[in-house]
Amino acid sequence: MSRIPFILGLFLITVLSVRGQWVRDDDTSKVWLSDGVYMTQDELLNNSPAYFWLELTADDWRFKDSLRRRGVLAEVNANPEIKVNFDIRERYLIVSEGGKSKIIEKKSIWGICVNGIPYRYVDRARRENLIMINVLGTISYLTYEVVYEDPFYWSADVTRMEPQYRNERVDQIIDFEKKDIYRNTKKNLEKIIERDSFLYERYLLETKKTKAIYEYAIKYNNRHPINFSQNYDPDSNLPDKP
């Protein structure tokens, strides 16, 4: 831990907060969030990162390289058109807080936002540890797999004991209207759509509701765009918790 203060002493930088618009001028059909680091899910749901990224240029390569060699990430490069999810291998991230640089531990974060696209940090993810959140609107989705060590099953060979592992799929609904996250189930989606009586009455007439529910989720998003400033009754039509 003695290396971290040393890093900050290497490079005293005045930083500008890099903030993204939540709807970009060039594509009003898609939601873009503010770039930065989320420490809690509430910060994501309210589009309010706890920290922002440092504004670095190509001329800062020595600074970035010195941080990288000490396990500190200074810049995140992500392109979902090439790869949806990606890895952060460094143990620490350097961020901006009130115009000053600060180093935080990777394992302490909830997620990040890069170029307007949010990612959930999953320490025990089966593959990449930063999972893109598919922001489609008020009803959005997050899916990933987590690897757990199973303490009840062990396989033995001549020289050692090897633990067994199991994968668990996490499939969630991101509710930007009620500011919460739930299991992705038909019942939970129905409770969200029920907030719109016009849509819900028509949904009840559908004969194949399991197929229709996601079509109505799209319709709900079209009728109820994300509004980060609006307040809602937290006890009204809340779906089941995860």
mmCIF file of C-alpha atoms in Angstrom:
data_model
loop_
_atom_site.group_PDB
_atom_site.id
_atom_site.type_symbol
_atom_site.label_atom_id
_atom_site.label_comp_id
_atom_site.label_asym_id
_atom_site.label_seq_id
_atom_site.Cartn_x
_atom_site.Cartn_y
_atom_site.Cartn_z
ATOM 1 C CA MET A 1 0.000 0.000 0.000
ATOM 2 C CA SER A 2 3.038 2.286 0.389
ATOM 3 C CA ARG A 3 3.291 2.522 -3.398
ATOM 4 C CA ILE A 4 -0.027 4.289 -3.797
ATOM 5 C CA PRO A 5 0.887 7.624 -2.126
ATOM 6 C CA PHE A 6 4.123 7.486 -4.119
ATOM 7 C CA ILE A 7 2.132 7.268 -7.344
ATOM 8 C CA LEU A 8 0.172 10.380 -6.484
ATOM 9 C CA GLY A 9 3.431 12.180 -5.774
ATOM 10 C CA LEU A 10 4.768 11.283 -9.185
ATOM 11 C CA PHE A 11 2.225 13.296 -11.039
ATOM 12 C CA LEU A 12 0.232 16.194 -9.661
ATOM 13 C CA ILE A 13 -2.459 16.838 -12.160
ATOM 14 C CA THR A 14 -5.402 19.197 -12.327
ATOM 15 C CA VAL A 15 -8.245 17.168 -13.689
ATOM 16 C CA LEU A 16 -11.478 18.001 -15.382
ATOM 17 C CA SER A 17 -14.493 15.842 -14.773
ATOM 18 C CA VAL A 18 -15.561 13.972 -17.881
ATOM 19 C CA ARG A 19 -19.335 14.037 -17.844
ATOM 20 C CA GLY A 20 -21.576 12.488 -20.479
ATOM 21 C CA GLN A 21 -25.005 13.567 -21.582
ATOM 22 C CA TRP A 22 -27.780 11.128 -20.809
ATOM 23 C CA VAL A 23 -29.203 11.597 -24.291
ATOM 24 C CA ARG A 24 -26.700 12.301 -27.035
ATOM 25 C CA ASP A 25 -27.423 14.938 -29.631
ATOM 26 C CA ASP A 26 -26.531 12.601 -32.490
ATOM 27 C CA ASP A 27 -28.765 9.724 -31.391
ATOM 28 C CA THR A 28 -31.837 10.649 -29.356
ATOM 29 C CA SER A 29 -33.195 7.111 -29.726
ATOM 30 C CA LYS A 30 -30.610 5.720 -27.286
ATOM 31 C CA VAL A 31 -29.906 6.532 -23.656
ATOM 32 C CA TRP A 32 -26.350 7.445 -22.707
ATOM 33 C CA LEU A 33 -25.276 7.855 -19.083
ATOM 34 C CA SER A 34 -22.639 10.064 -17.456
ATOM 35 C CA ASP A 35 -19.122 8.648 -17.640
ATOM 36 C CA GLY A 36 -17.476 7.722 -14.353
ATOM 37 C CA VAL A 37 -17.418 5.164 -11.542
ATOM 38 C CA TYR A 38 -20.444 3.900 -9.580
ATOM 39 C CA MET A 39 -19.885 2.785 -6.002
ATOM 40 C CA THR A 40 -23.534 1.722 -5.545
ATOM 41 C CA GLN A 41 -26.433 0.676 -7.764
ATOM 42 C CA ASP A 42 -28.324 3.829 -6.712
ATOM 43 C CA GLU A 43 -25.668 5.936 -8.426
ATOM 44 C CA LEU A 44 -26.287 4.065 -11.670
ATOM 45 C CA LEU A 45 -30.067 4.317 -11.350
ATOM 46 C CA ASN A 46 -29.860 8.071 -10.755
ATOM 47 C CA ASN A 47 -27.140 8.677 -13.369
ATOM 48 C CA SER A 48 -24.876 10.108 -10.675
ATOM 49 C CA PRO A 49 -21.374 8.557 -10.627
ATOM 50 C CA ALA A 50 -19.408 8.936 -7.400
ATOM 51 C CA TYR A 51 -16.235 9.692 -9.372
ATOM 52 C CA PHE A 52 -15.329 10.802 -12.875
ATOM 53 C CA TRP A 53 -12.461 9.781 -15.120
ATOM 54 C CA LEU A 54 -9.308 11.853 -15.383
ATOM 55 C CA GLU A 55 -8.983 13.782 -18.616
ATOM 56 C CA LEU A 56 -5.709 12.454 -20.017
ATOM 57 C CA THR A 57 -4.068 12.895 -23.410
ATOM 58 C CA ALA A 58 -1.456 11.047 -25.438
ATOM 59 C CA ASP A 59 1.180 13.322 -23.873
ATOM 60 C CA ASP A 60 0.457 11.728 -20.479
ATOM 61 C CA TRP A 61 1.728 8.322 -21.590
ATOM 62 C CA ARG A 62 4.582 8.257 -19.059
ATOM 63 C CA PHE A 63 2.152 8.897 -16.229
ATOM 64 C CA LYS A 64 -0.251 6.226 -17.477
ATOM 65 C CA ASP A 65 2.580 3.745 -17.934
ATOM 66 C CA SER A 66 3.948 4.348 -14.427
ATOM 67 C CA LEU A 67 0.488 3.714 -12.994
ATOM 68 C CA ARG A 68 -0.043 0.585 -15.080
ATOM 69 C CA ARG A 69 3.227 -0.936 -13.842
ATOM 70 C CA ARG A 70 1.952 -0.447 -10.276
ATOM 71 C CA GLY A 71 -1.439 -2.004 -10.944
ATOM 72 C CA VAL A 72 -3.393 1.241 -11.331
ATOM 73 C CA LEU A 73 -5.730 1.803 -14.274
ATOM 74 C CA ALA A 74 -5.740 5.389 -15.536
ATOM 75 C CA GLU A 75 -7.760 5.036 -18.715
ATOM 76 C CA VAL A 76 -10.516 2.653 -19.823
ATOM 77 C CA ASN A 77 -10.843 1.760 -23.492
ATOM 78 C CA ALA A 78 -14.109 0.048 -24.371
ATOM 79 C CA ASN A 79 -15.821 -0.486 -27.707
ATOM 80 C CA PRO A 80 -19.051 -2.533 -27.476
ATOM 81 C CA GLU A 81 -19.177 -2.809 -31.256
ATOM 82 C CA ILE A 82 -16.019 -4.934 -31.074
ATOM 83 C CA LYS A 83 -16.499 -6.629 -27.705
ATOM 84 C CA VAL A 84 -19.552 -6.284 -25.469
ATOM 85 C CA ASN A 85 -17.845 -7.120 -22.156
ATOM 86 C CA PHE A 86 -14.225 -6.620 -21.125
ATOM 87 C CA ASP A 87 -11.721 -7.135 -18.293
ATOM 88 C CA ILE A 88 -9.969 -4.813 -15.890
ATOM 89 C CA ARG A 89 -6.921 -6.634 -14.563
ATOM 90 C CA GLU A 90 -5.432 -3.784 -12.544
ATOM 91 C CA ARG A 91 -6.138 -3.773 -8.816
ATOM 92 C CA TYR A 92 -6.753 -0.026 -8.564
ATOM 93 C CA LEU A 93 -8.377 2.778 -10.566
ATOM 94 C CA ILE A 94 -7.374 6.436 -10.553
ATOM 95 C CA VAL A 95 -10.344 8.804 -10.724
ATOM 96 C CA SER A 96 -11.327 12.432 -10.281
ATOM 97 C CA GLU A 97 -12.966 13.696 -7.085
ATOM 98 C CA GLY A 98 -13.618 17.411 -6.810
ATOM 99 C CA GLY A 99 -10.915 18.212 -9.348
ATOM 100 C CA LYS A 100 -8.289 16.115 -7.544
ATOM 101 C CA SER A 101 -6.956 12.684 -8.445
ATOM 102 C CA LYS A 102 -7.792 9.768 -6.174
ATOM 103 C CA ILE A 103 -6.992 6.051 -6.218
ATOM 104 C CA ILE A 104 -9.688 3.517 -5.337
ATOM 105 C CA GLU A 105 -9.687 -0.274 -5.168
ATOM 106 C CA LYS A 106 -11.330 -2.095 -8.039
ATOM 107 C CA LYS A 107 -13.099 -4.541 -5.731
ATOM 108 C CA SER A 108 -14.909 -1.643 -4.006
ATOM 109 C CA ILE A 109 -16.775 -0.408 -7.096
ATOM 110 C CA TRP A 110 -20.283 -1.360 -8.268
ATOM 111 C CA GLY A 111 -19.642 -0.494 -11.905
ATOM 112 C CA ILE A 112 -18.390 2.071 -14.388
ATOM 113 C CA CYS A 113 -19.597 4.080 -17.374
ATOM 114 C CA VAL A 114 -17.444 4.557 -20.487
ATOM 115 C CA ASN A 115 -18.548 6.596 -23.513
ATOM 116 C CA GLY A 116 -22.080 6.741 -22.118
ATOM 117 C CA ILE A 117 -22.388 2.964 -21.712
ATOM 118 C CA PRO A 118 -22.638 1.500 -18.170
ATOM 119 C CA TYR A 119 -20.941 -1.721 -17.068
ATOM 120 C CA ARG A 120 -21.473 -3.826 -13.946
ATOM 121 C CA TYR A 121 -18.304 -4.975 -12.190
ATOM 122 C CA VAL A 122 -18.542 -8.679 -11.274
ATOM 123 C CA ASP A 123 -15.542 -9.978 -9.343
ATOM 124 C CA ARG A 124 -16.383 -13.659 -9.854
ATOM 125 C CA ALA A 125 -17.673 -13.423 -13.390
ATOM 126 C CA ARG A 126 -17.223 -16.537 -15.490
ATOM 127 C CA ARG A 127 -15.467 -14.576 -18.208
ATOM 128 C CA GLU A 128 -14.921 -10.799 -18.371
ATOM 129 C CA ASN A 129 -15.424 -8.880 -15.115
ATOM 130 C CA LEU A 130 -17.119 -5.820 -16.646
ATOM 131 C CA ILE A 131 -20.552 -6.682 -18.012
ATOM 132 C CA MET A 132 -22.347 -4.228 -20.284
ATOM 133 C CA ILE A 133 -25.783 -3.146 -19.069
ATOM 134 C CA ASN A 134 -28.180 -3.212 -21.992
ATOM 135 C CA VAL A 135 -29.871 0.169 -21.534
ATOM 136 C CA LEU A 136 -32.982 0.033 -23.706
ATOM 137 C CA GLY A 137 -35.029 2.534 -21.735
ATOM 138 C CA THR A 138 -36.938 2.622 -18.459
ATOM 139 C CA ILE A 139 -36.949 -1.193 -18.531
ATOM 140 C CA SER A 140 -33.396 -2.389 -19.187
ATOM 141 C CA TYR A 141 -31.538 -5.654 -18.676
ATOM 142 C CA LEU A 142 -28.368 -7.142 -17.200
ATOM 143 C CA THR A 143 -27.243 -10.755 -17.666
ATOM 144 C CA TYR A 144 -24.028 -12.491 -16.593
ATOM 145 C CA GLU A 145 -22.648 -15.695 -15.065
ATOM 146 C CA VAL A 146 -20.908 -15.985 -11.711
ATOM 147 C CA VAL A 147 -18.565 -18.811 -10.679
ATOM 148 C CA TYR A 148 -18.824 -20.150 -7.118
ATOM 149 C CA GLU A 149 -16.717 -22.714 -5.333
ATOM 150 C CA ASP A 150 -18.942 -25.530 -4.095
ATOM 151 C CA PRO A 151 -17.772 -26.507 -0.573
ATOM 152 C CA PHE A 152 -19.845 -29.708 -0.518
ATOM 153 C CA TYR A 153 -18.207 -31.494 -3.462
ATOM 154 C CA TRP A 154 -14.530 -32.341 -3.810
ATOM 155 C CA SER A 155 -12.662 -34.635 -6.165
ATOM 156 C CA ALA A 156 -9.480 -36.312 -4.972
ATOM 157 C CA ASP A 157 -6.471 -37.594 -6.891
ATOM 158 C CA VAL A 158 -3.182 -39.020 -5.709
ATOM 159 C CA THR A 159 -1.491 -35.711 -4.929
ATOM 160 C CA ARG A 160 -4.126 -33.131 -4.098
ATOM 161 C CA MET A 161 -7.714 -32.201 -3.399
ATOM 162 C CA GLU A 162 -9.361 -30.081 -6.080
ATOM 163 C CA PRO A 163 -12.479 -28.011 -5.352
ATOM 164 C CA GLN A 164 -15.503 -28.162 -7.620
ATOM 165 C CA TYR A 165 -17.114 -25.053 -9.031
ATOM 166 C CA ARG A 166 -20.588 -24.192 -10.216
ATOM 167 C CA ASN A 167 -21.879 -21.451 -12.503
ATOM 168 C CA GLU A 168 -24.891 -19.356 -11.632
ATOM 169 C CA ARG A 169 -26.682 -17.252 -14.233
ATOM 170 C CA VAL A 170 -27.838 -13.824 -13.081
ATOM 171 C CA ASP A 171 -30.638 -12.354 -15.194
ATOM 172 C CA GLN A 172 -31.943 -8.988 -13.981
ATOM 173 C CA ILE A 173 -34.292 -6.142 -14.855
ATOM 174 C CA ILE A 174 -32.941 -2.624 -14.371
ATOM 175 C CA ASP A 175 -35.902 -0.413 -13.452
ATOM 176 C CA PHE A 176 -34.914 3.218 -14.064
ATOM 177 C CA GLU A 177 -38.409 4.391 -13.121
ATOM 178 C CA LYS A 178 -38.621 2.989 -9.584
ATOM 179 C CA LYS A 179 -34.825 3.029 -9.215
ATOM 180 C CA ASP A 180 -34.311 -0.645 -8.409
ATOM 181 C CA ILE A 181 -33.080 -3.974 -9.775
ATOM 182 C CA TYR A 182 -35.094 -7.229 -9.808
ATOM 183 C CA ARG A 183 -34.932 -10.765 -11.134
ATOM 184 C CA ASN A 184 -35.920 -10.952 -14.783
ATOM 185 C CA THR A 185 -39.197 -12.845 -14.549
ATOM 186 C CA LYS A 186 -42.540 -12.602 -16.302
ATOM 187 C CA LYS A 187 -44.194 -11.689 -12.990
ATOM 188 C CA ASN A 188 -41.827 -8.778 -12.362
ATOM 189 C CA LEU A 189 -42.242 -7.426 -15.888
ATOM 190 C CA GLU A 190 -46.010 -7.655 -15.516
ATOM 191 C CA LYS A 191 -45.854 -5.569 -12.332
ATOM 192 C CA ILE A 192 -43.950 -2.865 -14.180
ATOM 193 C CA ILE A 193 -46.307 -2.838 -17.166
ATOM 194 C CA GLU A 194 -49.261 -2.715 -14.756
ATOM 195 C CA ARG A 195 -48.270 0.875 -13.957
ATOM 196 C CA ASP A 196 -49.604 1.795 -17.404
ATOM 197 C CA SER A 197 -53.291 0.841 -17.337
ATOM 198 C CA PHE A 198 -53.678 1.371 -21.102
ATOM 199 C CA LEU A 199 -50.930 -1.135 -21.922
ATOM 200 C CA TYR A 200 -51.799 -3.540 -19.135
ATOM 201 C CA GLU A 201 -55.424 -3.919 -20.218
ATOM 202 C CA ARG A 202 -54.292 -4.827 -23.716
ATOM 203 C CA TYR A 203 -51.637 -7.174 -22.394
ATOM 204 C CA LEU A 204 -54.287 -9.092 -20.423
ATOM 205 C CA LEU A 205 -56.055 -9.825 -23.716
ATOM 206 C CA GLU A 206 -52.974 -11.571 -25.129
ATOM 207 C CA THR A 207 -53.229 -15.365 -25.297
ATOM 208 C CA LYS A 208 -49.454 -16.010 -25.367
ATOM 209 C CA LYS A 209 -48.362 -13.785 -22.522
ATOM 210 C CA THR A 210 -44.881 -15.290 -22.093
ATOM 211 C CA LYS A 211 -44.003 -14.204 -25.620
ATOM 212 C CA ALA A 212 -45.941 -10.939 -25.502
ATOM 213 C CA ILE A 213 -44.462 -9.659 -22.240
ATOM 214 C CA TYR A 214 -41.194 -8.494 -23.819
ATOM 215 C CA GLU A 215 -43.055 -6.812 -26.671
ATOM 216 C CA TYR A 216 -45.031 -4.869 -24.075
ATOM 217 C CA ALA A 217 -41.810 -3.978 -22.274
ATOM 218 C CA ILE A 218 -40.680 -2.274 -25.497
ATOM 219 C CA LYS A 219 -44.019 -0.469 -25.737
ATOM 220 C CA TYR A 220 -43.673 0.614 -22.108
ATOM 221 C CA ASN A 221 -40.235 2.066 -22.818
ATOM 222 C CA ASN A 222 -41.621 3.995 -25.774
ATOM 223 C CA ARG A 223 -44.402 5.482 -23.639
ATOM 224 C CA HIS A 224 -42.254 6.104 -20.545
ATOM 225 C CA PRO A 225 -38.785 7.443 -21.420
ATOM 226 C CA ILE A 226 -36.132 7.598 -18.721
ATOM 227 C CA ASN A 227 -36.398 10.654 -16.489
ATOM 228 C CA PHE A 228 -33.624 10.909 -13.911
ATOM 229 C CA SER A 229 -35.161 13.946 -12.197
ATOM 230 C CA GLN A 230 -38.680 12.612 -11.635
ATOM 231 C CA ASN A 231 -39.721 11.278 -8.235
ATOM 232 C CA TYR A 232 -41.934 8.210 -7.882
ATOM 233 C CA ASP A 233 -43.902 6.602 -5.081
ATOM 234 C CA PRO A 234 -41.509 3.856 -3.883
ATOM 235 C CA ASP A 235 -44.356 1.634 -2.623
ATOM 236 C CA SER A 236 -46.395 1.563 -5.829
ATOM 237 C CA ASN A 237 -46.330 -1.641 -7.922
ATOM 238 C CA LEU A 238 -42.889 -2.787 -6.856
ATOM 239 C CA PRO A 239 -41.827 -6.115 -8.391
ATOM 240 C CA ASP A 240 -40.321 -8.924 -6.350
ATOM 241 C CA LYS A 241 -36.769 -8.390 -5.149
ATOM 242 C CA PRO A 242 -33.943 -10.603 -6.478
#
